[in-house]
Amino acid sequence: MQQLFDHIKILDHDKYTLPYCNCLLIEDDLNCLVDSSPHPKQRACLEGKKIDLIVNSHAHSDHNSCNHLFTEARVLLHPAEHERAASGETYLTAYGYYRFPDEATRPFYLDAVQYHARPADDELNDGMKISTGALEFEVIALPGHSIGHCGFFFPRQGFIYTADINLNIKPIYAMLDSSVDDYISSLERLREIKADMLVGGHGPALYTENLDSRLREYQNEILSREEQILKMVKGGTSDIPQIAEQAICFGGRFPEPRSVYYMHECVMALHHLERLERLGEVVCHEDRYYPARG
Ligand SMILES: [Zn+2]
């Protein structure tokens, strides 16, 4: 934990450890948590503290798993993710558990990620300004990773909390309503805002150097995956399960548990193939993909 600015502490953890994230604690007229799943080692400073407000970047449990512990807090979340915050079955469905079934982990997944159903109390929407007293910050919709993924821009302090647009972790868009196009637009939006610092949700949190070129590299990583997938389709691999075996989005090797990351890879390959279809590069016939030309 460190004091980032007046009124703002960061509860960060240097290692990318799931299901936890780097959170902000704002101590002001209203005490506010920006995301609520700090690593257990960082939780001591929240003990006994009254939290009035929680703003969640999105409804992944590694960002909201402690919402239910702060019984006096109002929880704000983008409306596109309200249902999955309130229902574990909706959460599993949104992850693709019924589209690319992984029966081995489905019965255990919600417990493993410390999912706790806690309906949101109100909405976050793009451009909304939130005041906690002395501090004010703005909601920046940054969809792509998930449909309602938001960042939080602190203009006076010059930084944006970017949650799962995290420069030390490769881009993930593994929900059925994730979107490659939205992800790319969100990266362009971050480049346009030109903040002095990005604060990521996992691992080392603070980024101040070469932000524009790093965001461009991040975008290129996504496009390079798409080129590799297109090459596979042109080489005759036509169905998503086979394409996903190559772990293109996970750098050629799945983390453990493999079956969960394989499912994520299937969903990410689906998003690329749907985009390639819109771009006229591939055609889809009975869930198989073929080159559109040549
Ligand atoms: Zn996430």
mmCIF file of C-alpha atoms and ligand atoms in Angstrom:
data_model
loop_
_atom_site.group_PDB
_atom_site.id
_atom_site.type_symbol
_atom_site.label_atom_id
_atom_site.label_comp_id
_atom_site.label_asym_id
_atom_site.label_seq_id
_atom_site.Cartn_x
_atom_site.Cartn_y
_atom_site.Cartn_z
ATOM 1 C CA MET A 1 0.000 0.000 0.000
ATOM 2 C CA GLN A 2 1.274 3.475 -0.793
ATOM 3 C CA GLN A 3 -0.020 7.011 -0.779
ATOM 4 C CA LEU A 4 -0.399 7.931 -4.433
ATOM 5 C CA PHE A 5 -1.793 11.477 -4.056
ATOM 6 C CA ASP A 6 -3.610 13.431 -1.356
ATOM 7 C CA HIS A 7 -6.629 11.338 -0.366
ATOM 8 C CA ILE A 8 -5.616 8.445 -2.665
ATOM 9 C CA LYS A 9 -3.844 5.260 -1.597
ATOM 10 C CA ILE A 10 -3.126 2.319 -3.825
ATOM 11 C CA LEU A 11 -3.489 -1.195 -2.451
ATOM 12 C CA ASP A 12 -1.155 -2.876 -4.881
ATOM 13 C CA HIS A 13 0.581 -6.183 -5.160
ATOM 14 C CA ASP A 14 3.619 -6.593 -7.357
ATOM 15 C CA LYS A 15 2.760 -10.056 -8.579
ATOM 16 C CA TYR A 16 -0.158 -10.868 -10.846
ATOM 17 C CA THR A 17 -2.088 -13.099 -8.451
ATOM 18 C CA LEU A 18 -5.669 -14.136 -9.070
ATOM 19 C CA PRO A 19 -8.334 -13.498 -7.929
ATOM 20 C CA TYR A 20 -6.958 -10.175 -6.656
ATOM 21 C CA CYS A 21 -6.242 -6.773 -8.171
ATOM 22 C CA ASN A 22 -4.678 -3.424 -7.390
ATOM 23 C CA CYS A 23 -7.354 -1.227 -5.817
ATOM 24 C CA LEU A 24 -7.543 2.464 -4.956
ATOM 25 C CA LEU A 25 -8.692 3.646 -1.552
ATOM 26 C CA ILE A 26 -9.992 7.228 -1.551
ATOM 27 C CA GLU A 27 -10.257 8.730 1.924
ATOM 28 C CA ASP A 28 -12.381 11.842 1.639
ATOM 29 C CA ASP A 29 -15.815 13.067 2.798
ATOM 30 C CA LEU A 30 -16.925 9.790 1.278
ATOM 31 C CA ASN A 31 -14.581 6.853 1.567
ATOM 32 C CA CYS A 32 -14.465 5.094 -1.765
ATOM 33 C CA LEU A 33 -12.903 1.905 -3.097
ATOM 34 C CA VAL A 34 -12.051 1.684 -6.760
ATOM 35 C CA ASP A 35 -12.387 -2.081 -7.258
ATOM 36 C CA SER A 36 -12.606 -4.243 -4.203
ATOM 37 C CA SER A 37 -10.418 -7.340 -4.471
ATOM 38 C CA PRO A 38 -7.096 -6.396 -2.893
ATOM 39 C CA HIS A 39 -4.550 -9.088 -2.186
ATOM 40 C CA PRO A 40 -5.045 -10.442 1.372
ATOM 41 C CA LYS A 41 -1.724 -8.857 2.385
ATOM 42 C CA GLN A 42 -3.201 -5.440 1.547
ATOM 43 C CA ARG A 43 -6.489 -5.878 3.346
ATOM 44 C CA ALA A 44 -5.353 -4.808 6.827
ATOM 45 C CA CYS A 45 -5.724 -1.115 6.009
ATOM 46 C CA LEU A 46 -9.407 -1.683 5.213
ATOM 47 C CA GLU A 47 -10.210 -3.377 8.501
ATOM 48 C CA GLY A 48 -12.778 -1.409 10.460
ATOM 49 C CA LYS A 49 -12.934 1.282 7.794
ATOM 50 C CA LYS A 50 -16.363 2.446 6.730
ATOM 51 C CA ILE A 51 -16.567 2.395 2.945
ATOM 52 C CA ASP A 52 -19.385 4.542 1.557
ATOM 53 C CA LEU A 53 -18.925 3.906 -2.120
ATOM 54 C CA ILE A 54 -17.439 1.187 -4.350
ATOM 55 C CA VAL A 55 -16.900 1.812 -8.049
ATOM 56 C CA ASN A 56 -16.140 -1.352 -10.006
ATOM 57 C CA SER A 57 -14.239 -1.224 -13.284
ATOM 58 C CA HIS A 58 -16.162 -4.332 -14.338
ATOM 59 C CA ALA A 59 -17.799 -7.382 -12.801
ATOM 60 C CA HIS A 60 -14.909 -9.859 -12.853
ATOM 61 C CA SER A 61 -14.493 -11.355 -9.428
ATOM 62 C CA ASP A 62 -10.821 -10.403 -9.264
ATOM 63 C CA HIS A 63 -12.124 -6.810 -9.194
ATOM 64 C CA ASN A 64 -15.293 -7.033 -7.111
ATOM 65 C CA SER A 65 -15.079 -10.091 -4.845
ATOM 66 C CA CYS A 66 -15.160 -8.116 -1.594
ATOM 67 C CA ASN A 67 -18.159 -5.919 -2.461
ATOM 68 C CA HIS A 68 -20.358 -8.002 -0.182
ATOM 69 C CA LEU A 69 -18.124 -7.354 2.846
ATOM 70 C CA PHE A 70 -18.782 -3.598 2.797
ATOM 71 C CA THR A 71 -22.416 -3.703 3.753
ATOM 72 C CA GLU A 72 -22.832 0.076 3.999
ATOM 73 C CA ALA A 73 -21.307 0.820 0.609
ATOM 74 C CA ARG A 74 -23.231 1.792 -2.520
ATOM 75 C CA VAL A 75 -21.857 -0.240 -5.395
ATOM 76 C CA LEU A 76 -21.681 1.352 -8.852
ATOM 77 C CA LEU A 77 -21.106 -0.692 -12.014
ATOM 78 C CA HIS A 78 -21.741 -0.273 -15.736
ATOM 79 C CA PRO A 79 -25.314 -1.468 -16.410
ATOM 80 C CA ALA A 80 -24.188 -3.976 -19.069
ATOM 81 C CA GLU A 81 -22.595 -6.021 -16.250
ATOM 82 C CA HIS A 82 -25.263 -5.782 -13.541
ATOM 83 C CA GLU A 83 -26.749 -9.197 -14.241
ATOM 84 C CA ARG A 84 -23.484 -11.091 -13.977
ATOM 85 C CA ALA A 85 -22.682 -9.371 -10.680
ATOM 86 C CA ALA A 86 -25.989 -10.646 -9.316
ATOM 87 C CA SER A 87 -26.002 -14.209 -10.653
ATOM 88 C CA GLY A 88 -23.280 -16.842 -10.798
ATOM 89 C CA GLU A 89 -25.028 -18.689 -13.620
ATOM 90 C CA THR A 90 -25.077 -15.505 -15.702
ATOM 91 C CA TYR A 91 -21.393 -15.049 -14.911
ATOM 92 C CA LEU A 92 -20.570 -18.555 -16.164
ATOM 93 C CA THR A 93 -22.705 -18.062 -19.259
ATOM 94 C CA ALA A 94 -20.980 -14.757 -20.048
ATOM 95 C CA TYR A 95 -17.593 -16.509 -19.844
ATOM 96 C CA GLY A 96 -18.659 -19.009 -22.480
ATOM 97 C CA TYR A 97 -19.053 -22.002 -20.172
ATOM 98 C CA TYR A 98 -22.062 -23.159 -22.160
ATOM 99 C CA ARG A 99 -20.732 -22.239 -25.610
ATOM 100 C CA PHE A 100 -17.342 -23.974 -25.195
ATOM 101 C CA PRO A 101 -18.138 -26.274 -22.277
ATOM 102 C CA ASP A 102 -15.438 -27.102 -19.768
ATOM 103 C CA GLU A 103 -17.293 -29.536 -17.552
ATOM 104 C CA ALA A 104 -14.128 -30.324 -15.585
ATOM 105 C CA THR A 105 -13.981 -26.883 -13.972
ATOM 106 C CA ARG A 106 -17.517 -25.505 -14.236
ATOM 107 C CA PRO A 107 -18.757 -26.893 -10.881
ATOM 108 C CA PHE A 108 -15.763 -25.377 -9.048
ATOM 109 C CA TYR A 109 -15.109 -22.186 -10.977
ATOM 110 C CA LEU A 110 -17.214 -19.731 -8.973
ATOM 111 C CA ASP A 111 -15.689 -20.841 -5.670
ATOM 112 C CA ALA A 112 -12.173 -20.856 -7.125
ATOM 113 C CA VAL A 113 -12.458 -17.231 -8.264
ATOM 114 C CA GLN A 114 -14.193 -16.220 -5.009
ATOM 115 C CA TYR A 115 -17.352 -15.149 -6.800
ATOM 116 C CA HIS A 116 -19.914 -13.593 -4.461
ATOM 117 C CA ALA A 117 -23.212 -12.446 -5.913
ATOM 118 C CA ARG A 118 -23.733 -8.830 -4.870
ATOM 119 C CA PRO A 119 -26.120 -6.827 -7.071
ATOM 120 C CA ALA A 120 -24.959 -3.330 -7.972
ATOM 121 C CA ASP A 121 -26.923 -0.424 -6.500
ATOM 122 C CA ASP A 122 -26.526 1.998 -9.357
ATOM 123 C CA GLU A 123 -24.967 2.625 -12.749
ATOM 124 C CA LEU A 124 -21.649 3.904 -13.997
ATOM 125 C CA ASN A 125 -21.769 5.460 -17.437
ATOM 126 C CA ASP A 126 -19.240 7.074 -19.718
ATOM 127 C CA GLY A 127 -18.533 10.708 -18.842
ATOM 128 C CA MET A 128 -20.127 10.514 -15.399
ATOM 129 C CA LYS A 129 -18.335 12.600 -12.786
ATOM 130 C CA ILE A 130 -18.044 11.189 -9.286
ATOM 131 C CA SER A 131 -17.249 13.470 -6.347
ATOM 132 C CA THR A 132 -16.124 12.149 -2.991
ATOM 133 C CA GLY A 133 -15.693 15.636 -1.464
ATOM 134 C CA ALA A 134 -12.353 17.200 -2.296
ATOM 135 C CA LEU A 135 -11.758 14.738 -5.126
ATOM 136 C CA GLU A 136 -13.547 14.304 -8.402
ATOM 137 C CA PHE A 137 -12.974 11.694 -11.072
ATOM 138 C CA GLU A 138 -14.575 10.760 -14.357
ATOM 139 C CA VAL A 139 -15.829 7.445 -15.697
ATOM 140 C CA ILE A 140 -14.206 6.532 -19.014
ATOM 141 C CA ALA A 141 -15.905 3.616 -20.764
ATOM 142 C CA LEU A 142 -13.124 1.324 -22.000
ATOM 143 C CA PRO A 143 -15.022 -1.707 -23.341
ATOM 144 C CA GLY A 144 -13.394 -4.635 -25.079
ATOM 145 C CA HIS A 145 -11.990 -6.703 -22.213
ATOM 146 C CA SER A 146 -15.627 -6.944 -21.161
ATOM 147 C CA ILE A 147 -18.659 -5.071 -22.432
ATOM 148 C CA GLY A 148 -18.954 -2.702 -19.482
ATOM 149 C CA HIS A 149 -15.271 -2.307 -18.645
ATOM 150 C CA CYS A 150 -14.568 1.238 -17.392
ATOM 151 C CA GLY A 151 -11.531 3.249 -16.393
ATOM 152 C CA PHE A 152 -11.462 6.143 -13.946
ATOM 153 C CA PHE A 153 -9.727 9.400 -14.889
ATOM 154 C CA PHE A 154 -8.434 11.740 -12.196
ATOM 155 C CA PRO A 155 -7.764 14.893 -14.252
ATOM 156 C CA ARG A 156 -6.214 17.008 -11.491
ATOM 157 C CA GLN A 157 -3.790 14.231 -10.582
ATOM 158 C CA GLY A 158 -3.218 13.320 -14.242
ATOM 159 C CA PHE A 159 -3.785 9.567 -14.051
ATOM 160 C CA ILE A 160 -6.245 6.916 -15.187
ATOM 161 C CA TYR A 161 -6.992 3.685 -13.398
ATOM 162 C CA THR A 162 -7.199 1.315 -16.364
ATOM 163 C CA ALA A 163 -8.132 -1.929 -14.546
ATOM 164 C CA ASP A 164 -7.660 -4.771 -17.041
ATOM 165 C CA ILE A 165 -6.017 -2.738 -19.752
ATOM 166 C CA ASN A 166 -2.798 -3.607 -18.125
ATOM 167 C CA LEU A 167 0.435 -3.020 -19.935
ATOM 168 C CA ASN A 168 2.319 -5.828 -18.198
ATOM 169 C CA ILE A 169 -0.310 -8.448 -19.037
ATOM 170 C CA LYS A 170 -1.278 -9.334 -22.575
ATOM 171 C CA PRO A 171 -4.750 -8.248 -23.713
ATOM 172 C CA ILE A 172 -7.611 -10.536 -22.719
ATOM 173 C CA TYR A 173 -11.090 -10.390 -24.277
ATOM 174 C CA ALA A 174 -12.507 -13.709 -23.162
ATOM 175 C CA MET A 175 -16.165 -12.969 -22.427
ATOM 176 C CA LEU A 176 -18.765 -13.725 -25.067
ATOM 177 C CA ASP A 177 -19.563 -9.994 -25.136
ATOM 178 C CA SER A 178 -15.924 -8.900 -25.268
ATOM 179 C CA SER A 179 -14.935 -7.225 -28.518
ATOM 180 C CA VAL A 180 -11.695 -6.808 -30.443
ATOM 181 C CA ASP A 181 -12.975 -3.654 -32.154
ATOM 182 C CA ASP A 182 -14.011 -2.120 -28.844
ATOM 183 C CA TYR A 183 -10.666 -3.052 -27.292
ATOM 184 C CA ILE A 184 -8.778 -1.302 -30.075
ATOM 185 C CA SER A 185 -11.023 1.791 -29.775
ATOM 186 C CA SER A 186 -10.445 1.857 -26.016
ATOM 187 C CA LEU A 187 -6.671 1.825 -26.536
ATOM 188 C CA GLU A 188 -7.023 4.695 -29.010
ATOM 189 C CA ARG A 189 -9.113 6.584 -26.504
ATOM 190 C CA LEU A 190 -6.460 6.136 -23.826
ATOM 191 C CA ARG A 191 -3.851 7.463 -26.249
ATOM 192 C CA GLU A 192 -6.014 10.526 -26.944
ATOM 193 C CA ILE A 193 -6.470 11.334 -23.259
ATOM 194 C CA LYS A 194 -2.680 11.538 -22.854
ATOM 195 C CA ALA A 195 -2.658 11.018 -19.097
ATOM 196 C CA ASP A 196 0.682 11.317 -17.314
ATOM 197 C CA MET A 197 0.236 7.942 -15.663
ATOM 198 C CA LEU A 198 -1.744 4.755 -16.147
ATOM 199 C CA VAL A 199 -2.568 2.689 -13.079
ATOM 200 C CA GLY A 200 -3.117 -0.957 -13.986
ATOM 201 C CA GLY A 201 -5.154 -3.464 -12.042
ATOM 202 C CA HIS A 202 -2.546 -6.227 -11.804
ATOM 203 C CA GLY A 203 1.132 -6.573 -11.039
ATOM 204 C CA PRO A 204 3.341 -3.475 -10.930
ATOM 205 C CA ALA A 205 0.671 -0.786 -11.164
ATOM 206 C CA LEU A 206 2.197 2.506 -12.203
ATOM 207 C CA TYR A 207 3.167 3.349 -15.778
ATOM 208 C CA THR A 208 4.569 6.713 -16.708
ATOM 209 C CA GLU A 209 7.116 6.026 -19.473
ATOM 210 C CA ASN A 210 6.471 5.835 -23.229
ATOM 211 C CA LEU A 211 2.750 5.445 -22.738
ATOM 212 C CA ASP A 212 1.783 6.217 -26.304
ATOM 213 C CA SER A 213 4.183 3.706 -27.852
ATOM 214 C CA ARG A 214 3.328 1.062 -25.260
ATOM 215 C CA LEU A 215 -0.368 1.443 -25.986
ATOM 216 C CA ARG A 216 0.399 1.111 -29.694
ATOM 217 C CA GLU A 217 2.423 -2.051 -29.028
ATOM 218 C CA TYR A 218 -0.502 -3.402 -27.062
ATOM 219 C CA GLN A 219 -2.766 -2.763 -30.032
ATOM 220 C CA ASN A 220 -0.250 -4.418 -32.370
ATOM 221 C CA GLU A 221 -0.247 -7.504 -30.176
ATOM 222 C CA ILE A 222 -3.989 -7.867 -30.791
ATOM 223 C CA LEU A 223 -3.614 -7.379 -34.540
ATOM 224 C CA SER A 224 -0.717 -9.807 -34.717
ATOM 225 C CA ARG A 225 -2.872 -12.498 -33.107
ATOM 226 C CA GLU A 226 -5.485 -11.854 -35.747
ATOM 227 C CA GLU A 227 -2.926 -12.239 -38.541
ATOM 228 C CA GLN A 228 -1.819 -15.581 -37.083
ATOM 229 C CA ILE A 229 -5.416 -16.797 -36.877
ATOM 230 C CA LEU A 230 -6.088 -15.710 -40.463
ATOM 231 C CA LYS A 231 -2.957 -17.567 -41.546
ATOM 232 C CA MET A 232 -4.257 -20.722 -39.883
ATOM 233 C CA VAL A 233 -7.598 -20.401 -41.662
ATOM 234 C CA LYS A 234 -5.801 -19.872 -44.968
ATOM 235 C CA GLY A 235 -3.719 -22.946 -44.165
ATOM 236 C CA GLY A 236 -6.885 -25.046 -43.879
ATOM 237 C CA THR A 237 -7.663 -25.030 -40.153
ATOM 238 C CA SER A 238 -11.318 -24.171 -40.061
ATOM 239 C CA ASP A 239 -12.801 -24.750 -36.643
ATOM 240 C CA ILE A 240 -12.361 -22.817 -33.433
ATOM 241 C CA PRO A 241 -11.356 -25.726 -31.146
ATOM 242 C CA GLN A 242 -8.473 -26.582 -33.493
ATOM 243 C CA ILE A 243 -7.369 -22.968 -33.860
ATOM 244 C CA ALA A 244 -7.516 -22.515 -30.085
ATOM 245 C CA GLU A 245 -5.153 -25.479 -29.548
ATOM 246 C CA GLN A 246 -2.316 -23.229 -30.754
ATOM 247 C CA ALA A 247 -2.809 -20.845 -27.778
ATOM 248 C CA ILE A 248 -2.100 -17.866 -30.039
ATOM 249 C CA CYS A 249 -3.655 -15.387 -27.581
ATOM 250 C CA PHE A 250 -1.703 -16.883 -24.670
ATOM 251 C CA GLY A 251 1.665 -16.694 -26.391
ATOM 252 C CA GLY A 252 1.769 -20.371 -27.408
ATOM 253 C CA ARG A 253 1.280 -21.900 -23.954
ATOM 254 C CA PHE A 254 -1.744 -22.073 -21.715
ATOM 255 C CA PRO A 255 -1.422 -21.164 -18.049
ATOM 256 C CA GLU A 256 -2.935 -23.596 -15.554
ATOM 257 C CA PRO A 257 -5.663 -24.670 -15.264
ATOM 258 C CA ARG A 258 -5.254 -25.396 -18.944
ATOM 259 C CA SER A 259 -8.906 -26.205 -19.667
ATOM 260 C CA VAL A 260 -10.068 -22.798 -18.405
ATOM 261 C CA TYR A 261 -7.517 -20.917 -20.484
ATOM 262 C CA TYR A 262 -8.303 -23.113 -23.489
ATOM 263 C CA MET A 263 -11.948 -22.020 -23.139
ATOM 264 C CA HIS A 264 -10.805 -18.376 -22.968
ATOM 265 C CA GLU A 265 -8.704 -18.928 -26.084
ATOM 266 C CA CYS A 266 -11.750 -20.366 -27.920
ATOM 267 C CA VAL A 267 -13.750 -17.247 -27.071
ATOM 268 C CA MET A 268 -10.929 -14.914 -28.120
ATOM 269 C CA ALA A 269 -10.455 -16.814 -31.392
ATOM 270 C CA LEU A 270 -14.217 -16.495 -31.973
ATOM 271 C CA HIS A 271 -13.984 -12.704 -31.581
ATOM 272 C CA HIS A 272 -11.119 -12.502 -34.070
ATOM 273 C CA LEU A 273 -12.922 -14.721 -36.569
ATOM 274 C CA GLU A 274 -16.111 -12.689 -36.283
ATOM 275 C CA ARG A 275 -14.067 -9.548 -36.928
ATOM 276 C CA LEU A 276 -12.294 -11.163 -39.889
ATOM 277 C CA GLU A 277 -15.698 -12.110 -41.261
ATOM 278 C CA ARG A 278 -16.889 -8.495 -40.947
ATOM 279 C CA LEU A 279 -13.710 -7.373 -42.701
ATOM 280 C CA GLY A 280 -14.458 -9.754 -45.572
ATOM 281 C CA GLU A 281 -11.372 -11.917 -44.929
ATOM 282 C CA VAL A 282 -13.155 -15.126 -43.942
ATOM 283 C CA VAL A 283 -16.577 -16.674 -44.386
ATOM 284 C CA CYS A 284 -18.362 -18.830 -41.849
ATOM 285 C CA HIS A 285 -20.323 -21.939 -42.733
ATOM 286 C CA GLU A 286 -21.773 -24.184 -40.018
ATOM 287 C CA ASP A 287 -19.316 -22.907 -37.378
ATOM 288 C CA ARG A 288 -16.329 -23.427 -39.664
ATOM 289 C CA TYR A 289 -14.280 -20.610 -41.129
ATOM 290 C CA TYR A 290 -12.808 -20.454 -44.634
ATOM 291 C CA PRO A 291 -10.765 -17.873 -46.515
ATOM 292 C CA ALA A 292 -13.025 -15.451 -48.350
ATOM 293 C CA ARG A 293 -10.685 -15.064 -51.285
ATOM 294 C CA GLY A 294 -8.063 -17.080 -53.081
HETATM 295 ZN ZN ZN B 1 -11.265 -8.593 -15.995
#
